[in-house]
PDB file of C-alpha atoms and ligand atoms in Angstrom:
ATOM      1  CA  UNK A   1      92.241 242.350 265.210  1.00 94.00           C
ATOM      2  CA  UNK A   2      93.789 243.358 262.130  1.00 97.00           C
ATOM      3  CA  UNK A   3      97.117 244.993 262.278  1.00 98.00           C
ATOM      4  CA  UNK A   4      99.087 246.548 258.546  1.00 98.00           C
ATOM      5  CA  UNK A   5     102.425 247.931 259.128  1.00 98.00           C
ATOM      6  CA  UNK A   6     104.592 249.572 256.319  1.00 98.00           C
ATOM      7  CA  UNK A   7     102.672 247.844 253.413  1.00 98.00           C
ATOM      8  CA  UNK A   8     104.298 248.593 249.714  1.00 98.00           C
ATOM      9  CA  UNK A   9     102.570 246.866 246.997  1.00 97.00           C
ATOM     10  CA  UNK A  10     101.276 247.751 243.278  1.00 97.00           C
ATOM     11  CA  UNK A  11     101.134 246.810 239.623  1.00 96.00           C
ATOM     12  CA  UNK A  12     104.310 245.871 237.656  1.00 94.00           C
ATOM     13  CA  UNK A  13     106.461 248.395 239.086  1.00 94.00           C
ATOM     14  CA  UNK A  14     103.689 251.165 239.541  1.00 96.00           C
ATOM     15  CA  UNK A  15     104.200 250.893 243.506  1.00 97.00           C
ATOM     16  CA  UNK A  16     100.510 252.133 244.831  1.00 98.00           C
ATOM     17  CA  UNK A  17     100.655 251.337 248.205  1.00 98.00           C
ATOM     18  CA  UNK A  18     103.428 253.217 249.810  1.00 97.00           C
ATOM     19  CA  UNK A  19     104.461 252.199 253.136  1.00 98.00           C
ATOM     20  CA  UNK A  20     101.150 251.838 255.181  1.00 98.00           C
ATOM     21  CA  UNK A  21     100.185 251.075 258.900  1.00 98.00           C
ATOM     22  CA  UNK A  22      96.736 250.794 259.793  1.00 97.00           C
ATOM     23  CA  UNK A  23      94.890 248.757 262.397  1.00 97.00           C
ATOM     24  CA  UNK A  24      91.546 247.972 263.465  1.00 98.00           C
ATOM     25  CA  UNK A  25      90.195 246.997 266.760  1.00 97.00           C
ATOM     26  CA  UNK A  26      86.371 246.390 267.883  1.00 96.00           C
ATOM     27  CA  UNK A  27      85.329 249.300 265.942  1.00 97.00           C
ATOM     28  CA  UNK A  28      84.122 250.932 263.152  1.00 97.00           C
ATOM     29  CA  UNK A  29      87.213 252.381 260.482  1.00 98.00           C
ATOM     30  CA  UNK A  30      86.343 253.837 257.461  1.00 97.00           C
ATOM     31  CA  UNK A  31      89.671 254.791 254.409  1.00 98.00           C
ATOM     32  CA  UNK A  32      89.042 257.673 252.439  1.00 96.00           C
ATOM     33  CA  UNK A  33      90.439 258.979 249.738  1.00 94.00           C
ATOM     34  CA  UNK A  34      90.350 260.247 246.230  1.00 92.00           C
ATOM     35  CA  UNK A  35      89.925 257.713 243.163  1.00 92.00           C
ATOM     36  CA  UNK A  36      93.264 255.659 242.452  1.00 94.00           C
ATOM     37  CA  UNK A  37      94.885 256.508 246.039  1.00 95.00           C
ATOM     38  CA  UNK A  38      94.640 253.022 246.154  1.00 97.00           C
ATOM     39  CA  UNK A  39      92.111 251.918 248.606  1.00 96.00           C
ATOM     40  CA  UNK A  40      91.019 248.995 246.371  1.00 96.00           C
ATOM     41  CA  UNK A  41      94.535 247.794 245.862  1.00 97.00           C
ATOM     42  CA  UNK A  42      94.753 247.849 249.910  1.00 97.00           C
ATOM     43  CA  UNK A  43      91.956 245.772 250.873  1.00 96.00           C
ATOM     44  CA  UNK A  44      92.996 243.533 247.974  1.00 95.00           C
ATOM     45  CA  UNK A  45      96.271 243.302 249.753  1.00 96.00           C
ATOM     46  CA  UNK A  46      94.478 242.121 252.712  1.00 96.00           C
ATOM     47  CA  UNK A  47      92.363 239.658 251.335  1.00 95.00           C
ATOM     48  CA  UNK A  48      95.262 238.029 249.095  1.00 93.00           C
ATOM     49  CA  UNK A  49      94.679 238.741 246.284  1.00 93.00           C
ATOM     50  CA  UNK A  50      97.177 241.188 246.061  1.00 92.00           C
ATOM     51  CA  UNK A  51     100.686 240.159 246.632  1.00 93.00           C
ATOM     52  CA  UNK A  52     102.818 242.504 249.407  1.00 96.00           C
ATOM     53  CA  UNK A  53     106.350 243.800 247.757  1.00 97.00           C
ATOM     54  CA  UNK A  54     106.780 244.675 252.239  1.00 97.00           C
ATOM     55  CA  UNK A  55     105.546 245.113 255.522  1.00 97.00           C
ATOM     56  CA  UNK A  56     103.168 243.007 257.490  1.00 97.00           C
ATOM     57  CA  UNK A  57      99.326 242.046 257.513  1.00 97.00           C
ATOM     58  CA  UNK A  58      98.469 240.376 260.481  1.00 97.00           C
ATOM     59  CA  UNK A  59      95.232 239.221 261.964  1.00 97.00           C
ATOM     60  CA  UNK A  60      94.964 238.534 266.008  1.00 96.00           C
ATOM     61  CA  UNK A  61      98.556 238.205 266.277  1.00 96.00           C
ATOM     62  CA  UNK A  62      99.199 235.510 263.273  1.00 95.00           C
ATOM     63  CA  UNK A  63     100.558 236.840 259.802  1.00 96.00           C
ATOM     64  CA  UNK A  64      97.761 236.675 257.174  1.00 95.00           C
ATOM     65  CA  UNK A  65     100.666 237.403 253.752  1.00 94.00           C
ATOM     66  CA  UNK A  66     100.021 234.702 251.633  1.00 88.00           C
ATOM     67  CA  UNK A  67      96.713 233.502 252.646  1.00 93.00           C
ATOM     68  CA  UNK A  68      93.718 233.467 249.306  1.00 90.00           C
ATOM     69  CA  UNK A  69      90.724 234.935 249.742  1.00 89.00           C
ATOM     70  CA  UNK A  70      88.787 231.687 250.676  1.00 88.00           C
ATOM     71  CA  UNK A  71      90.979 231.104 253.659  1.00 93.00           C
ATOM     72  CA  UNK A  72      90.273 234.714 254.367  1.00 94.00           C
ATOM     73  CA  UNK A  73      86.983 234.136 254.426  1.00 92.00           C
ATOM     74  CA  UNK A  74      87.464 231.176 257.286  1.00 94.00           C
ATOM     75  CA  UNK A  75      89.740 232.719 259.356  1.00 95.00           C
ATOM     76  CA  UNK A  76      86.706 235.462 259.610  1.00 96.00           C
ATOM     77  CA  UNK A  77      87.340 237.715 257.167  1.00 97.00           C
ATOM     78  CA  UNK A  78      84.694 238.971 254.916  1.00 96.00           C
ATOM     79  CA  UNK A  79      84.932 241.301 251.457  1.00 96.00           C
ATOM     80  CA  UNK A  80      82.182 243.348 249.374  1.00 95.00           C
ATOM     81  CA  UNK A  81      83.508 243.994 246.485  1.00 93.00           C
ATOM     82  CA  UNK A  82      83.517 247.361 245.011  1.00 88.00           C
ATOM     83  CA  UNK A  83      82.590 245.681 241.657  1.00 81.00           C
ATOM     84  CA  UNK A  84      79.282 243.223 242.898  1.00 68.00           C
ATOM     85  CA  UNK A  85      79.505 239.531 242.225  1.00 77.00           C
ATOM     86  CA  UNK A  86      76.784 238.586 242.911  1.00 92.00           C
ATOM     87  CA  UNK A  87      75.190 235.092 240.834  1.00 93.00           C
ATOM     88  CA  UNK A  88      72.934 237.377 238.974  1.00 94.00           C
ATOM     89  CA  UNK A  89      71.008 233.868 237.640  1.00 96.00           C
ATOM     90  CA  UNK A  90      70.616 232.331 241.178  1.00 97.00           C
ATOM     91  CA  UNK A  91      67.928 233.648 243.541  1.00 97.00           C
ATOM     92  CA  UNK A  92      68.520 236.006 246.586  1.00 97.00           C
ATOM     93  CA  UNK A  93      68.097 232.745 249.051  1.00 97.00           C
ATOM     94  CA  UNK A  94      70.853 230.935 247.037  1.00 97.00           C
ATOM     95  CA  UNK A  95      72.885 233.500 247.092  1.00 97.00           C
ATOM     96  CA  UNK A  96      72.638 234.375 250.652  1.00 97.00           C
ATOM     97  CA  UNK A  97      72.909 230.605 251.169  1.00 97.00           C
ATOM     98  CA  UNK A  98      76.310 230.601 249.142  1.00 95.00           C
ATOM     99  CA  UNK A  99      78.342 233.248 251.624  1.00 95.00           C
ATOM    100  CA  UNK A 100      78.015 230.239 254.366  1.00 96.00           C
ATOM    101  CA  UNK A 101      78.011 226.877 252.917  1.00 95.00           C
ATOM    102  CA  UNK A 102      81.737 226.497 252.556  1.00 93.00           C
ATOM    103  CA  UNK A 103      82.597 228.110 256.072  1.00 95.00           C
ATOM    104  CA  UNK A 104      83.068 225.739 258.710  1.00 95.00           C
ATOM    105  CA  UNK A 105      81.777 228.184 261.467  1.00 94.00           C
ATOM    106  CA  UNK A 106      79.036 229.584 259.627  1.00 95.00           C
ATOM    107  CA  UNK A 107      77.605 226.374 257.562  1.00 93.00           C
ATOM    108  CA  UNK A 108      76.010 224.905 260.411  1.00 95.00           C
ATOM    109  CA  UNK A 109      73.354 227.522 261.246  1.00 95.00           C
ATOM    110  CA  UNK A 110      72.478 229.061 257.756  1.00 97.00           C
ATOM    111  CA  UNK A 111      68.774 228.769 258.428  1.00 96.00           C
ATOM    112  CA  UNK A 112      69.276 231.005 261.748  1.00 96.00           C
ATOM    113  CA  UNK A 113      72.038 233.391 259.812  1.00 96.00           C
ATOM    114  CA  UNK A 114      68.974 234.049 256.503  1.00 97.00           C
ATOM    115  CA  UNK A 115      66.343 234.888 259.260  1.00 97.00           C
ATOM    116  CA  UNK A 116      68.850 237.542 260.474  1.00 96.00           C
ATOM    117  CA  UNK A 117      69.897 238.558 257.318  1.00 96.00           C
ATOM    118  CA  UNK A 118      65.715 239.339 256.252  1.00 97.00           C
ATOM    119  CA  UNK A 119      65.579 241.165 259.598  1.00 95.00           C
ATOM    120  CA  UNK A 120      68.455 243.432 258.947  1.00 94.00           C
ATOM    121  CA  UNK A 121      67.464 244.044 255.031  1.00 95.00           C
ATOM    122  CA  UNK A 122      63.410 243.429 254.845  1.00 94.00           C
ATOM    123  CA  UNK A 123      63.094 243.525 251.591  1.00 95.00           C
ATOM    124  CA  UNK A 124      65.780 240.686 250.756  1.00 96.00           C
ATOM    125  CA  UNK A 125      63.104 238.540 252.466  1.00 97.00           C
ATOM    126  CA  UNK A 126      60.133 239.610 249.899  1.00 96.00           C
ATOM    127  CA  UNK A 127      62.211 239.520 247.723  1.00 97.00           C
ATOM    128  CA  UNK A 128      64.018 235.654 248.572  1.00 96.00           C
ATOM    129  CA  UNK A 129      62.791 234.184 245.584  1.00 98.00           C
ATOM    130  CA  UNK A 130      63.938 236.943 242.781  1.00 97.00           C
ATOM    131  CA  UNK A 131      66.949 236.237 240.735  1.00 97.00           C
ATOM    132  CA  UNK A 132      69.250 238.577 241.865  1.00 96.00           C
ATOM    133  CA  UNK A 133      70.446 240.126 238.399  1.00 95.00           C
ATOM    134  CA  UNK A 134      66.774 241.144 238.426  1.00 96.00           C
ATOM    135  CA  UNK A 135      66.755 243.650 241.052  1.00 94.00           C
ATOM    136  CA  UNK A 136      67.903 246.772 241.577  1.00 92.00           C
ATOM    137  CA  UNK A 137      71.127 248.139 242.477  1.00 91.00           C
ATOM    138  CA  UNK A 138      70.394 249.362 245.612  1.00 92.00           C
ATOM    139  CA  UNK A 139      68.778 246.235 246.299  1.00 94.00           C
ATOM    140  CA  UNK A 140      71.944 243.808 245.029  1.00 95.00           C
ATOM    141  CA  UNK A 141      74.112 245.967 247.040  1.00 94.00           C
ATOM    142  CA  UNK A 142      71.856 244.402 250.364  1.00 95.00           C
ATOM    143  CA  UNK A 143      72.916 241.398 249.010  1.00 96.00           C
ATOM    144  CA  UNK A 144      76.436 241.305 248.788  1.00 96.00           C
ATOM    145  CA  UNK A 145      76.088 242.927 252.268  1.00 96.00           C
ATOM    146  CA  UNK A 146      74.310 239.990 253.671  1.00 97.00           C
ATOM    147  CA  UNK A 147      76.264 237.682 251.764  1.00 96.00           C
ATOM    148  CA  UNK A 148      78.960 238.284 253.240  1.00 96.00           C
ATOM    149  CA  UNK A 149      77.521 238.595 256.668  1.00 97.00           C
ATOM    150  CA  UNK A 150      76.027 234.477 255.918  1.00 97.00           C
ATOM    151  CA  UNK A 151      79.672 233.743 256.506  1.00 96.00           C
ATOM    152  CA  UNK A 152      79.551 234.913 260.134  1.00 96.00           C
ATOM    153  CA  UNK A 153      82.542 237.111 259.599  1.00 97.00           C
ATOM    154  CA  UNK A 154      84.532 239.476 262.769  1.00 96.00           C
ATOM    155  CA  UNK A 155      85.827 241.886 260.030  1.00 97.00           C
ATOM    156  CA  UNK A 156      83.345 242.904 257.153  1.00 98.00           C
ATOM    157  CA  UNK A 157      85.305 245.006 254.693  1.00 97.00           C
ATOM    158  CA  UNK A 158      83.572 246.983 252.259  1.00 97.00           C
ATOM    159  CA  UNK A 159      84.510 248.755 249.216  1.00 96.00           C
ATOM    160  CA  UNK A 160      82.836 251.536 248.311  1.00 95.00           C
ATOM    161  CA  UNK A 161      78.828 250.360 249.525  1.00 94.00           C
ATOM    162  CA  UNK A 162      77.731 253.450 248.426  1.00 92.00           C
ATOM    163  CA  UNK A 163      78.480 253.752 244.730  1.00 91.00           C
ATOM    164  CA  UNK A 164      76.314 254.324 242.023  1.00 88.00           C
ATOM    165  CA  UNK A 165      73.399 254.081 244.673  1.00 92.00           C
ATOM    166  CA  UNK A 166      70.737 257.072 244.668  1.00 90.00           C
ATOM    167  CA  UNK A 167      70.659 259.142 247.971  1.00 90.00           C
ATOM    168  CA  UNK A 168      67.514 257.391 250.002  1.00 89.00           C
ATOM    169  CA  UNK A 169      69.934 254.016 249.583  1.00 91.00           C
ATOM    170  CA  UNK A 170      72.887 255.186 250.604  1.00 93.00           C
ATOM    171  CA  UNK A 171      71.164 256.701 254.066  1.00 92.00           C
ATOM    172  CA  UNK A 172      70.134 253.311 254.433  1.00 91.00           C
ATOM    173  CA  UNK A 173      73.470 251.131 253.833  1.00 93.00           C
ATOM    174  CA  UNK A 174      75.034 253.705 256.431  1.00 94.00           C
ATOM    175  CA  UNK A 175      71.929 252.979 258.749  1.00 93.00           C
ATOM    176  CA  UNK A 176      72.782 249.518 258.247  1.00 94.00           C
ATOM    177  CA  UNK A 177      76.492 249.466 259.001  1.00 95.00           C
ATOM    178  CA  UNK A 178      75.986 251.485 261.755  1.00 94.00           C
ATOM    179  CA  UNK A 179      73.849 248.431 263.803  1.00 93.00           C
ATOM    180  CA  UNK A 180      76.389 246.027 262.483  1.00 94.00           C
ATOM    181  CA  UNK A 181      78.947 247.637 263.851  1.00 92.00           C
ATOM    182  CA  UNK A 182      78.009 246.674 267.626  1.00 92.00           C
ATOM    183  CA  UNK A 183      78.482 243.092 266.547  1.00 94.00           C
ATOM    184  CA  UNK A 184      81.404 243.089 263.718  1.00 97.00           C
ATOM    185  CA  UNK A 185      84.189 245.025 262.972  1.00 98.00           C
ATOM    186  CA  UNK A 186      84.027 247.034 260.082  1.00 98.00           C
ATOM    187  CA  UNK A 187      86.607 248.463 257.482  1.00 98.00           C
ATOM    188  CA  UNK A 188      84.640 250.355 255.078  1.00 97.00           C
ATOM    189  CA  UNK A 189      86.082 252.598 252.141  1.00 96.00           C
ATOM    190  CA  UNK A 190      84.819 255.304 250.972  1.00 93.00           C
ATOM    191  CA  UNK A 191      84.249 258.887 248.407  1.00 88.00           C
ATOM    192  CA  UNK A 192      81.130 259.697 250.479  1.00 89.00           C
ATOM    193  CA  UNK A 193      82.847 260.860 253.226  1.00 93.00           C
ATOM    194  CA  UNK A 194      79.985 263.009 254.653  1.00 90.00           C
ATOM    195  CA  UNK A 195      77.660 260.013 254.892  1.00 90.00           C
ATOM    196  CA  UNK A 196      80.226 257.425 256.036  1.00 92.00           C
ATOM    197  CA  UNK A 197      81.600 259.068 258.820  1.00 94.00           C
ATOM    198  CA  UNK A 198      78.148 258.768 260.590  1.00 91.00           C
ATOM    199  CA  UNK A 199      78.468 255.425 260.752  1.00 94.00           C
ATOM    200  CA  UNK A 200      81.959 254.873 261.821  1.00 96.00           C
ATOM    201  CA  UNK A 201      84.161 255.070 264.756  1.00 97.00           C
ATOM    202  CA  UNK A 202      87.899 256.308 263.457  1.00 97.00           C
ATOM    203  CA  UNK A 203      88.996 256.716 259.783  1.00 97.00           C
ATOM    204  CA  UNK A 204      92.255 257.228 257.513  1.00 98.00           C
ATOM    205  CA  UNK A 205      92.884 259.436 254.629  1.00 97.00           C
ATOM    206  CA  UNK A 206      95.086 257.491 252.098  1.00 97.00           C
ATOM    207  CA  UNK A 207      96.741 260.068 249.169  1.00 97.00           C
ATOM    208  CA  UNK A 208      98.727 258.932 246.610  1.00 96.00           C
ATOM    209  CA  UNK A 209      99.140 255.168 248.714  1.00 97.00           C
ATOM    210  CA  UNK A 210     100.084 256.950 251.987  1.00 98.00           C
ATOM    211  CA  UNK A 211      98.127 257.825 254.886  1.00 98.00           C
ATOM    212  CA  UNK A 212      97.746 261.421 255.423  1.00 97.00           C
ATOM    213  CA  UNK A 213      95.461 261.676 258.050  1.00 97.00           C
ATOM    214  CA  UNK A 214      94.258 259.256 260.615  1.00 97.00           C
ATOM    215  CA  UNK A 215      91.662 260.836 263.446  1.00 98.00           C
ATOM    216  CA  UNK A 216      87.961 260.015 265.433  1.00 98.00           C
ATOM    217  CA  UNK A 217      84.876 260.344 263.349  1.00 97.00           C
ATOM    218  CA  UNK A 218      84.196 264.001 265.049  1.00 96.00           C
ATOM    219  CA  UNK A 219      88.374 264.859 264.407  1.00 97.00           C
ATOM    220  CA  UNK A 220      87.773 264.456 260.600  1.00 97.00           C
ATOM    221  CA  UNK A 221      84.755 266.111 260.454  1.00 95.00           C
ATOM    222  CA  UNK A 222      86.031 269.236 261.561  1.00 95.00           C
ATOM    223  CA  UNK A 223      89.824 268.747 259.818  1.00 95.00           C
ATOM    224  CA  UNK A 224      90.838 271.634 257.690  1.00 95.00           C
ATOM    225  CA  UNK A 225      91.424 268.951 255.040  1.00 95.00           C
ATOM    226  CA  UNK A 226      88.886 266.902 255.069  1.00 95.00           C
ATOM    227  CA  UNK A 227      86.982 269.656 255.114  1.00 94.00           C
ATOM    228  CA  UNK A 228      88.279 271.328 252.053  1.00 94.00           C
ATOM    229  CA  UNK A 229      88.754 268.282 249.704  1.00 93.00           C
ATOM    230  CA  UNK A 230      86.119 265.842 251.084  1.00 92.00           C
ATOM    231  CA  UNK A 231      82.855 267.817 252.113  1.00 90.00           C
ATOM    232  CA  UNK A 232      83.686 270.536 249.752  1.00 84.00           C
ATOM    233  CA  UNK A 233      83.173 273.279 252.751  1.00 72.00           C
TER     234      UNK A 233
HETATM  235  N1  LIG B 301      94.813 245.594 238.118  1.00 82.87           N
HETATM  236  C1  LIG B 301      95.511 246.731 237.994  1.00 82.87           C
HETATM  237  N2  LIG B 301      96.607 246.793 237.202  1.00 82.87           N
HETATM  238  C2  LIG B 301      97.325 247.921 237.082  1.00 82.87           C
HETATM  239  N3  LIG B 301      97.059 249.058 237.760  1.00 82.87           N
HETATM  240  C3  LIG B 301      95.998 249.067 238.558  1.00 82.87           C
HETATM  241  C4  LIG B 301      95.165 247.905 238.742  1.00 82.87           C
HETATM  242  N4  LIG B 301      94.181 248.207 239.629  1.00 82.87           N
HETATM  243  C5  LIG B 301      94.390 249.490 239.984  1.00 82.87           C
HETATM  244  N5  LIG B 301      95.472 250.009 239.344  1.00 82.87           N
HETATM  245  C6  LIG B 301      96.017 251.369 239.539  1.00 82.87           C
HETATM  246  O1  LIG B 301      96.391 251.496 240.890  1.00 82.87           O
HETATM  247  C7  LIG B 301      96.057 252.791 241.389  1.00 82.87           C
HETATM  248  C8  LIG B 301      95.159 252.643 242.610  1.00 82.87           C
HETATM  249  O2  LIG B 301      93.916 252.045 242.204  1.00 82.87           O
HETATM  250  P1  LIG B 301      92.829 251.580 243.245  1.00 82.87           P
HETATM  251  O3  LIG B 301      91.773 250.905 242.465  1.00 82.87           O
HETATM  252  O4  LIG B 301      93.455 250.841 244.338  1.00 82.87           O
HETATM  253  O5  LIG B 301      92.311 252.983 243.786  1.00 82.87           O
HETATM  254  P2  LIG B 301      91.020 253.317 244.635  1.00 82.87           P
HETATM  255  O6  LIG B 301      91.456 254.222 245.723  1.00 82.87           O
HETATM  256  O7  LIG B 301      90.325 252.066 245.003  1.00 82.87           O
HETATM  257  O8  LIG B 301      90.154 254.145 243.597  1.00 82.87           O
HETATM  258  P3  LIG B 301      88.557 254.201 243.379  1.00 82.87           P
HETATM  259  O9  LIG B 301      88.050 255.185 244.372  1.00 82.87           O
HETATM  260  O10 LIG B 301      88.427 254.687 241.988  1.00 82.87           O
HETATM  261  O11 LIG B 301      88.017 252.832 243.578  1.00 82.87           O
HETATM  262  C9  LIG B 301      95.434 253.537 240.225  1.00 82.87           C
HETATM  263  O12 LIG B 301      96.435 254.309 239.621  1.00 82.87           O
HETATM  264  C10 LIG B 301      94.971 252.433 239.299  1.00 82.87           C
HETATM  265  O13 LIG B 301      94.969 252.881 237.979  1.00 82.87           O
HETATM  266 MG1  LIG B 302      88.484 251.345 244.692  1.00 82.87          MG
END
């Protein structure tokens, strides 16, 4: 599905992204790594809003360099944010309602796609009314999910679900990712490493803007490495 090989971008001159290949299939991937190894500047990459200095992004075959996020976001491909942005004046329905309207494969079925959506997150659906600057984090981070889920997407990537979320929420995000991923691929990024890899299939381990490590869910959990400087065993 989506294929990276030798990727180099960054800031100015500050290269952050030194020569990566990743790829994800029908699966489950999540990209760890410390802050600033540049996982954020990666998925930017991939979503265009990021500019490659070399290498290649392609998705099913067809290069993707170039493309904005919008067309990302037809051709399948669908982002949340590490920083939310969500419409914190407009209510969780509009919202929702807001990650489909403008996709051509998604717009026509947005009734069906919210009734999924309150099945998957409950409390979005008690909730369909509130403006969503007025609830809580946990509870805007099950919107961006589903937001970007309205669009019908076969790649979710997310960066960083779990941050700033107390411990009950994060179980449940990971819960949450791990039913979607029998119906969407999933890039997901990642400091909680010890909760994440529950809910994926394979992962990376990006240092410095290279990839260290790459291995199953069960490799990583037992790697020296990731051992050491992710689980703090
Ligand atoms: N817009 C920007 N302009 C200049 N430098 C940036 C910008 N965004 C990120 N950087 C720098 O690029 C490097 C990688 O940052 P990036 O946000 O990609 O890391 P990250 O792995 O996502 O970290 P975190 O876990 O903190 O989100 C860091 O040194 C950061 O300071
Ligand atoms: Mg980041």
């Amino acid at each position: 599905m989506l294929k990276i090989q030798g990727l180099e971008c960054g800031y100015g001159r500050m290269k952050v992204i030194d020569g990566v290949s990743l790829e994800i299939g029908n699966e489950s991937v999540g990209l760890f790594g410390p802050n600033g190894a540049g996982k954020t500047t990666l998925i930017n990459a991939v979503m265009g809003m990021n500019k490659p200095w070399k290498g290649s992004i392609e998705l099913d075959g067809t290069s993707i360099v170039g493309f904005e996020t919008h067309v990302m976001a037809r051709k399948g491909v669908a982002l949340v944010p590490q920083e939310r942005e969500l419409f914190p004046g407009m209510s969780v329905e509009d919202n929702l309602r807001l990650g489909a309207v403008y996709i051509p494969h998604a717009k026509d079925s947005i009734q069906e796609q919210m009734e999924a959506m309150f099945a998957l997150f409950p409390i979005l659906k008690e909730r369909r009314k509130q403006l969503a600057g007025t609830m809580s984090g946990g509870q805007q981070r099950m919107v961006a999910i589903a937001r970007a889920l309205m669009s019908k997407p076969k790649l979710l990537i997310l960066d960083e679900p779990s941050l700033g979320l107390q411990p009950s929420i994060v179980a449940e995000v990971f819960d949450v990712l791990k039913e979607l991923k029998k119906t969407v691929s999933i890039l997901v990024t990642e400091q909680n490493v010890r909760e994440s890899l529950k809910s994926i299939d394979r992962g990376y381990v990006l240092e410095n803007g290279k990839i260290v490590l790459e291995d199953t869910a069960k490799g990583l959990e037992t790697n020296p490495h990731v051992l050491k400087s992710y689980l703090g065993l």
